[in-house]
Amino acid sequence: MSDKLVMAVNAGSSSLKYKLYRLEGLEVVCGGLVDRIGHEDGIFKLTYNGETTKEVLPIMDHHKGVDLILNALTSKGIVKDKNDIVAIGHRVVQGGKYFSKSALFDADTEKKIADLTPLDPLHAPAHLMGYHAFKEAIPGAVAIAVFDTAYHQTMEEEDYLFPIPYELSEKYDCRRYGAHGTSHRYLAEKALATYLKDKKDTKIITCHLGSGSSLAAIHNGKVVATSMGLTPLGGVMMGTRSGDLDPSVSYYLAEQMHLSNQEVYDLLNKKSGFLGVTGLSNDTRDVEGGYLKGDKRCIIASHLFARRVADYIGQYFVRLGGVDLIIFSAGIGENSAFYRKLVLDRVKDALHIVIDEKKNEEAFGGKEELISAPESAVKVAVIPTDEEKMIASDAVKAYEGKL
Ligand code: ADP
């Protein structure tokens, strides 16, 4: 077997997640996290052979973080030589109008990502720091950028434009881009190969429900609509994000509370959703617990969430002219029979869905499961997502010149 390796990297402003795979067969070798970058008490974690080690030490920048990773890999004998890592896939949140698929990380890609900073001021500079740190450490590795927005670029104008003055949409590229595209693509590809192999005209609704949540309507493998908007704030209610609102909510709260634009934006991004409605937690495990104890706000938050997800499913059912398969994925979608049931109870009569309750209860902890009964008019599946694997797989394609 070749020693060649491929790495998936997710660089944020103060953290860097990494996962290393064998190039052949994409078997996971190890993975981990550099956290609290920029701090004296930075954290370096590595999980290998089921064991996680953690070190606390100064990690003042992304370069130091990358050095730590590569030194640990070689000193522990996980990797013989850092140059065995021949391809690196970098997750990039915003690809704007420029990228409809993954791209080689060259000077042109770098410039476009930098140009997109106004659309994603938090992540774009961090992605570039991660890219530079790895490029310096392993200059010979093929680097690619894998965009959260790329898979949604097949949407038509009527699905991505906002009804604001057209010249503003054009001038500021102010439109729907969506997010979680790498996850939606992974789920659709898996579903097409597993459940809809012999079908010609395929209609899938993917529900990525985690701390951030989004849905996509996918026709013959191409996205026709997705719920997140200009940024990941749009769409369904989430852990701390409000999702879609009447836009005048921003104006009204700013006026009433004497808040700045930034403060209202933070309120809707960080203090709303499950956290805001329950006043308790952004984590649905806590909210479900509160619901079962009869906590009024946990009950209403759960119903708000289920209603919004169900409404999108209904909308996408119409948008696709039917649906063959609904997929649940990510933290909530993969683990919570409770929230899946809350959602499905709201669409099952209209869509003639019959759920196998036992299978629904059994689907958690990374298990893939068809949870609809054989007589259901629409198949419903729980499929664990794997964005890192998708990133690594694109990096391998780039290495082989097949991107
Ligand atoms: P992200 O990758 O966006 O951080 P995840 O997809 O990992 O998010 O989802 C994390 C969320 O999933 C948690 O905040 C929690 O709300 C939910 N979650 C995770 N495990 C469970 C579970 N066993 N039951 C219910 N909800 C869960």
GROMACS .gro file of C-alpha atoms and ligand atoms in nm:
model
  430
    1MET     CA    1   0.000   0.000   0.000
    2SER     CA    2   0.128   0.350  -0.083
    3ASP     CA    3   0.228   0.578   0.203
    4LYS     CA    4   0.062   0.875   0.042
    5LEU     CA    5  -0.173   1.073   0.263
    6VAL     CA    6  -0.433   1.342   0.224
    7MET     CA    7  -0.551   1.595   0.481
    8ALA     CA    8  -0.880   1.779   0.529
    9VAL     CA    9  -0.839   2.112   0.706
   10ASN     CA   10  -1.098   2.345   0.856
   11ALA     CA   11  -0.926   2.665   0.967
   12GLY     CA   12  -1.120   2.918   1.172
   13SER     CA   13  -0.998   3.240   1.329
   14SER     CA   14  -0.890   3.074   1.654
   15SER     CA   15  -0.911   2.705   1.573
   16LEU     CA   16  -0.792   2.455   1.315
   17LYS     CA   17  -0.950   2.112   1.273
   18TYR     CA   18  -0.764   1.847   1.079
   19LYS     CA   19  -0.822   1.490   0.965
   20LEU     CA   20  -0.566   1.273   0.792
   21TYR     CA   21  -0.658   0.996   0.548
   22ARG     CA   22  -0.472   0.738   0.344
   23LEU     CA   23  -0.492   0.844  -0.017
   24GLU     CA   24  -0.584   0.491  -0.121
   25GLY     CA   25  -0.935   0.410   0.000
   26LEU     CA   26  -0.963   0.721   0.219
   27GLU     CA   27  -0.918   0.530   0.542
   28VAL     CA   28  -0.898   0.768   0.841
   29VAL     CA   29  -0.551   0.774   1.000
   30CYS     CA   30  -0.597   1.035   1.270
   31GLY     CA   31  -0.748   1.373   1.339
   32GLY     CA   32  -0.767   1.649   1.589
   33LEU     CA   33  -0.792   2.012   1.673
   34VAL     CA   34  -0.575   2.312   1.745
   35ASP     CA   35  -0.783   2.549   1.955
   36ARG     CA   36  -0.740   2.889   2.123
   37ILE     CA   37  -0.494   3.003   1.856
   38GLY     CA   38  -0.354   3.341   1.961
   39HIS     CA   39  -0.345   3.245   2.330
   40GLU     CA   40  -0.075   3.144   2.578
   41ASP     CA   41  -0.296   2.853   2.681
   42GLY     CA   42  -0.361   2.716   2.336
   43ILE     CA   43  -0.489   2.359   2.305
   44PHE     CA   44  -0.356   2.087   2.079
   45LYS     CA   45  -0.550   1.763   2.047
   46LEU     CA   46  -0.471   1.452   1.848
   47THR     CA   47  -0.681   1.138   1.822
   48TYR     CA   48  -0.501   0.830   1.697
   49ASN     CA   49  -0.589   0.463   1.739
   50GLY     CA   50  -0.887   0.556   1.957
   51GLU     CA   51  -0.672   0.754   2.202
   52THR     CA   52  -0.684   1.133   2.240
   53THR     CA   53  -0.389   1.332   2.370
   54LYS     CA   54  -0.422   1.694   2.477
   55GLU     CA   55  -0.152   1.953   2.534
   56VAL     CA   56  -0.192   2.307   2.663
   57LEU     CA   57   0.080   2.543   2.538
   58PRO     CA   58   0.125   2.884   2.373
   59ILE     CA   59  -0.008   2.876   2.015
   60MET     CA   60   0.024   3.231   1.897
   61ASP     CA   61  -0.063   3.181   1.529
   62HIS     CA   62  -0.175   2.930   1.266
   63HIS     CA   63   0.188   2.857   1.165
   64LYS     CA   64   0.262   2.735   1.514
   65GLY     CA   65  -0.055   2.524   1.507
   66VAL     CA   66   0.046   2.358   1.181
   67ASP     CA   67   0.400   2.293   1.311
   68LEU     CA   68   0.253   2.124   1.617
   69ILE     CA   69   0.038   1.897   1.403
   70LEU     CA   70   0.314   1.797   1.164
   71ASN     CA   71   0.574   1.748   1.440
   72ALA     CA   72   0.334   1.529   1.636
   73LEU     CA   73   0.253   1.320   1.329
   74THR     CA   74   0.621   1.249   1.258
   75SER     CA   75   0.745   1.219   1.617
   76LYS     CA   76   0.471   0.967   1.701
   77GLY     CA   77   0.555   0.772   1.385
   78ILE     CA   78   0.206   0.823   1.241
   79VAL     CA   79   0.364   0.975   0.929
   80LYS     CA   80   0.716   0.891   0.809
   81ASP     CA   81   0.775   1.222   0.638
   82LYS     CA   82   0.548   1.526   0.626
   83ASN     CA   83   0.593   1.528   0.247
   84ASP     CA   84   0.396   1.201   0.236
   85ILE     CA   85   0.096   1.433   0.273
   86VAL     CA   86   0.052   1.495  -0.098
   87ALA     CA   87  -0.285   1.671  -0.103
   88ILE     CA   88  -0.460   1.910   0.134
   89GLY     CA   89  -0.824   2.017   0.111
   90HIS     CA   90  -0.916   2.340   0.285
   91ARG     CA   91  -1.276   2.408   0.382
   92VAL     CA   92  -1.382   2.757   0.277
   93VAL     CA   93  -1.718   2.889   0.394
   94GLN     CA   94  -1.793   3.147   0.125
   95GLY     CA   95  -1.718   3.094  -0.245
   96GLY     CA   96  -1.958   3.364  -0.360
   97LYS     CA   97  -2.049   3.370  -0.728
   98TYR     CA   98  -1.699   3.258  -0.827
   99PHE     CA   99  -1.693   2.891  -0.735
  100SER     CA  100  -1.940   2.623  -0.839
  101LYS     CA  101  -1.699   2.344  -0.743
  102SER     CA  102  -1.378   2.288  -0.553
  103ALA     CA  103  -1.078   2.474  -0.695
  104LEU     CA  104  -0.702   2.450  -0.689
  105PHE     CA  105  -0.577   2.686  -0.418
  106ASP     CA  106  -0.365   2.912  -0.637
  107ALA     CA  107  -0.307   3.289  -0.649
  108ASP     CA  108  -0.633   3.347  -0.835
  109THR     CA  109  -0.838   3.145  -0.583
  110GLU     CA  110  -0.663   3.324  -0.299
  111LYS     CA  111  -0.749   3.664  -0.445
  112LYS     CA  112  -1.113   3.569  -0.493
  113ILE     CA  113  -1.144   3.440  -0.136
  114ALA     CA  114  -0.986   3.764  -0.012
  115ASP     CA  115  -1.230   3.964  -0.229
  116LEU     CA  116  -1.519   3.777  -0.066
  117THR     CA  117  -1.415   3.891   0.284
  118PRO     CA  118  -1.704   4.143   0.316
  119LEU     CA  119  -1.947   3.850   0.279
  120ASP     CA  120  -1.767   3.648   0.546
  121PRO     CA  121  -1.538   3.870   0.753
  122LEU     CA  122  -1.499   3.609   1.025
  123HIS     CA  123  -1.385   3.310   0.820
  124ALA     CA  124  -1.222   3.433   0.495
  125PRO     CA  125  -0.901   3.570   0.656
  126ALA     CA  126  -0.875   3.259   0.876
  127HIS     CA  127  -0.904   3.024   0.577
  128LEU     CA  128  -0.620   3.210   0.409
  129MET     CA  129  -0.404   3.189   0.724
  130GLY     CA  130  -0.461   2.813   0.739
  131TYR     CA  131  -0.375   2.777   0.372
  132HIS     CA  132  -0.051   2.978   0.405
  133ALA     CA  133   0.060   2.791   0.715
  134PHE     CA  134   0.028   2.455   0.539
  135LYS     CA  135   0.177   2.585   0.213
  136GLU     CA  136   0.486   2.699   0.398
  137ALA     CA  137   0.518   2.370   0.586
  138ILE     CA  138   0.452   2.138   0.290
  139PRO     CA  139   0.507   2.341  -0.028
  140GLY     CA  140   0.490   2.036  -0.254
  141ALA     CA  141   0.137   1.927  -0.152
  142VAL     CA  142  -0.149   1.996  -0.391
  143ALA     CA  143  -0.385   2.236  -0.214
  144ILE     CA  144  -0.751   2.288  -0.294
  145ALA     CA  145  -1.033   2.500  -0.160
  146VAL     CA  146  -1.366   2.326  -0.098
  147PHE     CA  147  -1.649   2.576  -0.064
  148ASP     CA  148  -1.961   2.544   0.154
  149THR     CA  149  -2.151   2.742  -0.107
  150ALA     CA  150  -2.033   2.571  -0.428
  151TYR     CA  151  -2.291   2.291  -0.445
  152HIS     CA  152  -2.575   2.546  -0.433
  153GLN     CA  153  -2.452   2.738  -0.737
  154THR     CA  154  -2.689   2.544  -0.964
  155MET     CA  155  -2.986   2.742  -0.827
  156GLU     CA  156  -3.178   2.954  -1.078
  157GLU     CA  157  -3.224   3.329  -1.036
  158GLU     CA  158  -3.578   3.288  -0.905
  159ASP     CA  159  -3.438   3.074  -0.624
  160TYR     CA  160  -3.135   3.279  -0.532
  161LEU     CA  161  -3.233   3.641  -0.591
  162PHE     CA  162  -3.382   3.854  -0.314
  163PRO     CA  163  -3.654   4.100  -0.416
  164ILE     CA  164  -3.443   4.409  -0.345
  165PRO     CA  165  -3.347   4.665  -0.613
  166TYR     CA  166  -3.189   4.453  -0.887
  167GLU     CA  167  -2.889   4.684  -0.927
  168LEU     CA  168  -2.804   4.631  -0.558
  169SER     CA  169  -2.813   4.254  -0.598
  170GLU     CA  170  -2.567   4.300  -0.884
  171LYS     CA  171  -2.346   4.568  -0.735
  172TYR     CA  172  -2.303   4.402  -0.395
  173ASP     CA  173  -2.353   4.038  -0.499
  174CYS     CA  174  -2.629   4.039  -0.241
  175ARG     CA  175  -2.815   3.710  -0.300
  176ARG     CA  176  -2.871   3.364  -0.156
  177TYR     CA  177  -2.557   3.149  -0.150
  178GLY     CA  178  -2.660   2.885   0.102
  179ALA     CA  179  -2.413   2.687   0.313
  180HIS     CA  180  -2.336   2.329   0.429
  181GLY     CA  181  -2.303   2.252   0.055
  182THR     CA  182  -2.029   1.995   0.112
  183SER     CA  183  -2.258   1.807   0.349
  184HIS     CA  184  -2.561   1.827   0.119
  185ARG     CA  185  -2.344   1.701  -0.170
  186TYR     CA  186  -2.209   1.413   0.038
  187LEU     CA  187  -2.561   1.312   0.143
  188ALA     CA  188  -2.706   1.337  -0.208
  189GLU     CA  189  -2.422   1.134  -0.362
  190LYS     CA  190  -2.453   0.868  -0.094
  191ALA     CA  191  -2.830   0.855  -0.129
  192LEU     CA  192  -2.821   0.837  -0.508
  193ALA     CA  193  -2.578   0.546  -0.494
  194THR     CA  194  -2.758   0.363  -0.213
  195TYR     CA  195  -3.133   0.424  -0.231
  196LEU     CA  196  -3.207   0.561  -0.578
  197LYS     CA  197  -2.958   0.367  -0.791
  198ASP     CA  198  -3.197   0.263  -1.063
  199LYS     CA  199  -3.418   0.569  -1.067
  200LYS     CA  200  -3.395   0.815  -1.357
  201ASP     CA  201  -3.561   1.129  -1.225
  202THR     CA  202  -3.452   1.175  -0.862
  203LYS     CA  203  -3.592   1.417  -0.603
  204ILE     CA  204  -3.425   1.445  -0.265
  205ILE     CA  205  -3.471   1.677   0.032
  206THR     CA  206  -3.164   1.686   0.256
  207CYS     CA  207  -3.207   1.811   0.614
  208HIS     CA  208  -2.872   1.897   0.773
  209LEU     CA  209  -2.985   1.967   1.129
  210GLY     CA  210  -2.702   2.045   1.371
  211SER     CA  211  -2.607   2.350   1.570
  212GLY     CA  212  -2.640   2.520   1.232
  213SER     CA  213  -2.922   2.380   1.019
  214SER     CA  214  -3.012   2.395   0.653
  215LEU     CA  215  -3.222   2.209   0.400
  216ALA     CA  216  -3.172   2.160   0.027
  217ALA     CA  217  -3.400   2.048  -0.257
  218ILE     CA  218  -3.196   1.836  -0.497
  219HIS     CA  219  -3.321   1.737  -0.843
  220ASN     CA  220  -3.114   1.480  -1.034
  221GLY     CA  221  -2.816   1.552  -0.811
  222LYS     CA  222  -2.834   1.930  -0.853
  223VAL     CA  223  -2.949   2.180  -0.591
  224VAL     CA  224  -3.256   2.378  -0.697
  225ALA     CA  225  -3.320   2.548  -0.362
  226THR     CA  226  -3.162   2.578  -0.019
  227SER     CA  227  -3.269   2.742   0.303
  228MET     CA  228  -2.966   2.942   0.417
  229GLY     CA  229  -2.936   3.281   0.253
  230LEU     CA  230  -2.671   3.545   0.201
  231THR     CA  231  -2.513   3.401   0.515
  232PRO     CA  232  -2.586   3.102   0.741
  233LEU     CA  233  -2.825   3.318   0.942
  234GLY     CA  234  -3.110   3.250   0.700
  235GLY     CA  235  -3.350   2.956   0.678
  236VAL     CA  236  -3.473   2.744   0.968
  237MET     CA  237  -3.429   2.818   1.338
  238MET     CA  238  -3.096   2.690   1.476
  239GLY     CA  239  -2.901   2.652   1.801
  240THR     CA  240  -2.839   3.025   1.844
  241ARG     CA  241  -2.954   3.169   1.509
  242SER     CA  242  -3.305   3.291   1.442
  243GLY     CA  243  -3.328   3.178   1.080
  244ASP     CA  244  -3.578   3.359   0.852
  245LEU     CA  245  -3.769   3.653   1.000
  246ASP     CA  246  -3.970   3.944   0.881
  247PRO     CA  247  -3.676   4.179   0.805
  248SER     CA  248  -3.844   4.454   1.005
  249VAL     CA  249  -3.771   4.259   1.326
  250SER     CA  250  -3.414   4.395   1.299
  251TYR     CA  251  -3.531   4.751   1.255
  252TYR     CA  252  -3.792   4.730   1.529
  253LEU     CA  253  -3.559   4.578   1.791
  254ALA     CA  254  -3.282   4.823   1.704
  255GLU     CA  255  -3.525   5.111   1.757
  256GLN     CA  256  -3.675   4.974   2.078
  257MET     CA  257  -3.348   4.865   2.235
  258HIS     CA  258  -3.123   5.138   2.091
  259LEU     CA  259  -2.896   4.880   1.936
  260SER     CA  260  -2.645   4.919   1.654
  261ASN     CA  261  -2.660   4.709   1.336
  262GLN     CA  262  -2.382   4.492   1.471
  263GLU     CA  263  -2.561   4.440   1.802
  264VAL     CA  264  -2.886   4.333   1.637
  265TYR     CA  265  -2.693   4.107   1.404
  266ASP     CA  266  -2.518   3.945   1.702
  267LEU     CA  267  -2.850   3.905   1.881
  268LEU     CA  268  -2.997   3.718   1.584
  269ASN     CA  269  -2.681   3.511   1.527
  270LYS     CA  270  -2.571   3.428   1.878
  271LYS     CA  271  -2.859   3.477   2.120
  272SER     CA  272  -3.164   3.354   1.930
  273GLY     CA  273  -3.281   3.013   1.810
  274PHE     CA  274  -3.307   2.737   2.073
  275LEU     CA  275  -3.094   2.938   2.314
  276GLY     CA  276  -3.302   3.251   2.285
  277VAL     CA  277  -3.643   3.088   2.298
  278THR     CA  278  -3.566   2.850   2.585
  279GLY     CA  279  -3.336   3.087   2.777
  280LEU     CA  280  -3.167   2.760   2.872
  281SER     CA  281  -2.946   2.607   2.604
  282ASN     CA  282  -2.860   2.594   2.236
  283ASP     CA  283  -2.816   2.217   2.266
  284THR     CA  284  -3.120   2.013   2.172
  285ARG     CA  285  -3.022   1.743   2.420
  286ASP     CA  286  -3.093   1.992   2.700
  287VAL     CA  287  -3.403   2.125   2.526
  288GLU     CA  288  -3.545   1.777   2.471
  289GLY     CA  289  -3.483   1.707   2.842
  290GLY     CA  290  -3.670   2.026   2.933
  291TYR     CA  291  -3.953   1.935   2.695
  292LEU     CA  292  -3.998   1.595   2.857
  293LYS     CA  293  -4.015   1.761   3.201
  294GLY     CA  294  -4.288   1.993   3.072
  295ASP     CA  295  -4.082   2.314   3.051
  296LYS     CA  296  -4.304   2.553   2.855
  297ARG     CA  297  -4.026   2.732   2.670
  298CYS     CA  298  -3.851   2.409   2.574
  299ILE     CA  299  -4.182   2.285   2.435
  300ILE     CA  300  -4.246   2.597   2.229
  301ALA     CA  301  -3.883   2.613   2.105
  302SER     CA  302  -3.903   2.252   1.988
  303HIS     CA  303  -4.234   2.318   1.813
  304LEU     CA  304  -4.099   2.634   1.648
  305PHE     CA  305  -3.801   2.437   1.515
  306ALA     CA  306  -4.010   2.143   1.392
  307ARG     CA  307  -4.262   2.378   1.230
  308ARG     CA  308  -3.992   2.561   1.038
  309VAL     CA  309  -3.819   2.245   0.918
  310ALA     CA  310  -4.156   2.094   0.822
  311ASP     CA  311  -4.254   2.409   0.631
  312TYR     CA  312  -3.934   2.393   0.428
  313ILE     CA  313  -3.994   2.026   0.353
  314GLY     CA  314  -4.344   2.117   0.232
  315GLN     CA  315  -4.207   2.401   0.021
  316TYR     CA  316  -3.940   2.179  -0.134
  317PHE     CA  317  -4.189   1.900  -0.199
  318VAL     CA  318  -4.379   2.147  -0.415
  319ARG     CA  319  -4.059   2.295  -0.562
  320LEU     CA  320  -3.942   1.949  -0.672
  321GLY     CA  321  -4.286   1.833  -0.784
  322GLY     CA  322  -4.268   1.543  -0.537
  323VAL     CA  323  -3.996   1.375  -0.337
  324ASP     CA  324  -3.842   1.026  -0.341
  325LEU     CA  325  -3.627   1.054  -0.032
  326ILE     CA  326  -3.595   1.279   0.273
  327ILE     CA  327  -3.260   1.260   0.451
  328PHE     CA  328  -3.189   1.358   0.811
  329SER     CA  329  -2.829   1.430   0.906
  330ALA     CA  330  -2.587   1.621   1.137
  331GLY     CA  331  -2.604   1.637   1.520
  332ILE     CA  332  -2.981   1.655   1.557
  333GLY     CA  333  -3.076   1.472   1.236
  334GLU     CA  334  -2.842   1.179   1.306
  335ASN     CA  335  -2.910   1.142   1.677
  336SER     CA  336  -3.250   1.262   1.778
  337ALA     CA  337  -3.548   1.034   1.713
  338PHE     CA  338  -3.748   1.289   1.911
  339TYR     CA  339  -3.686   1.584   1.676
  340ARG     CA  340  -3.716   1.370   1.363
  341LYS     CA  341  -4.058   1.260   1.485
  342LEU     CA  342  -4.164   1.617   1.569
  343VAL     CA  343  -4.077   1.719   1.213
  344LEU     CA  344  -4.221   1.414   1.037
  345ASP     CA  345  -4.548   1.433   1.232
  346ARG     CA  346  -4.601   1.772   1.067
  347VAL     CA  347  -4.553   1.649   0.709
  348LYS     CA  348  -4.658   1.285   0.714
  349ASP     CA  349  -5.026   1.327   0.627
  350ALA     CA  350  -4.964   1.551   0.326
  351LEU     CA  351  -4.673   1.342   0.198
  352HIS     CA  352  -4.818   0.998   0.289
  353ILE     CA  353  -4.512   0.912   0.495
  354VAL     CA  354  -4.521   0.611   0.726
  355ILE     CA  355  -4.240   0.593   0.980
  356ASP     CA  356  -4.108   0.271   1.130
  357GLU     CA  357  -4.100   0.398   1.489
  358LYS     CA  358  -3.859   0.127   1.604
  359LYS     CA  359  -3.609   0.207   1.330
  360ASN     CA  360  -3.641   0.576   1.407
  361GLU     CA  361  -3.559   0.507   1.773
  362GLU     CA  362  -3.261   0.291   1.673
  363ALA     CA  363  -3.099   0.549   1.443
  364PHE     CA  364  -2.834   0.741   1.641
  365GLY     CA  365  -2.461   0.756   1.704
  366GLY     CA  366  -2.344   0.745   1.344
  367LYS     CA  367  -2.577   0.470   1.221
  368GLU     CA  368  -2.724   0.486   0.873
  369GLU     CA  369  -3.084   0.368   0.868
  370LEU     CA  370  -3.392   0.375   0.647
  371ILE     CA  371  -3.656   0.483   0.899
  372SER     CA  372  -3.963   0.479   0.672
  373ALA     CA  373  -4.188   0.172   0.657
  374PRO     CA  374  -4.208  -0.022   0.327
  375GLU     CA  375  -4.555   0.120   0.256
  376SER     CA  376  -4.441   0.483   0.293
  377ALA     CA  377  -4.493   0.693  -0.024
  378VAL     CA  378  -4.163   0.870   0.049
  379LYS     CA  379  -3.848   0.705   0.176
  380VAL     CA  380  -3.693   0.866   0.486
  381ALA     CA  381  -3.332   0.791   0.576
  382VAL     CA  382  -3.087   0.889   0.848
  383ILE     CA  383  -2.744   0.926   0.690
  384PRO     CA  384  -2.441   1.044   0.893
  385THR     CA  385  -2.270   1.325   0.706
  386ASP     CA  386  -1.896   1.343   0.649
  387GLU     CA  387  -1.780   1.678   0.517
  388GLU     CA  388  -1.413   1.601   0.587
  389LYS     CA  389  -1.424   1.287   0.374
  390MET     CA  390  -1.579   1.484   0.090
  391ILE     CA  391  -1.303   1.746   0.122
  392ALA     CA  392  -1.037   1.473   0.125
  393SER     CA  393  -1.198   1.304  -0.173
  394ASP     CA  394  -1.187   1.628  -0.374
  395ALA     CA  395  -0.823   1.676  -0.272
  396VAL     CA  396  -0.742   1.328  -0.404
  397LYS     CA  397  -0.917   1.412  -0.732
  398ALA     CA  398  -0.706   1.728  -0.759
  399TYR     CA  399  -0.389   1.529  -0.689
  400GLU     CA  400  -0.484   1.286  -0.964
  401GLY     CA  401  -0.562   1.574  -1.200
  402LYS     CA  402  -0.933   1.480  -1.211
  403LEU     CA  403  -1.092   1.775  -1.029
  404ADP     P1  404  -2.186   2.158   1.419
  404ADP     O1  405  -2.103   2.063   1.336
  404ADP     O2  406  -2.262   2.260   1.340
  404ADP     O3  407  -2.121   2.212   1.541
  404ADP     P2  408  -2.338   1.923   1.482
  404ADP     O4  409  -2.389   1.877   1.353
  404ADP     O5  410  -2.229   1.845   1.548
  404ADP     O6  411  -2.305   2.076   1.478
  404ADP     O7  412  -2.461   1.932   1.583
  404ADP     C1  413  -2.444   1.965   1.716
  404ADP     C2  414  -2.584   1.976   1.778
  404ADP     O8  415  -2.655   1.854   1.756
  404ADP     C3  416  -2.582   1.993   1.929
  404ADP     O9  417  -2.572   2.128   1.964
  404ADP     C4  418  -2.716   1.936   1.967
  404ADP    O10  419  -2.814   2.039   1.953
  404ADP     C5  420  -2.743   1.830   1.863
  404ADP     N1  421  -2.720   1.694   1.912
  404ADP     C6  422  -2.606   1.626   1.916
  404ADP     N2  423  -2.626   1.503   1.969
  404ADP     C7  424  -2.756   1.495   1.998
  404ADP     C8  425  -2.839   1.395   2.056
  404ADP     N3  426  -2.791   1.278   2.095
  404ADP     N4  427  -2.970   1.424   2.071
  404ADP     C9  428  -3.020   1.542   2.032
  404ADP     N5  429  -2.947   1.640   1.977
  404ADP    C10  430  -2.817   1.617   1.961
   0.00000   0.00000   0.00000
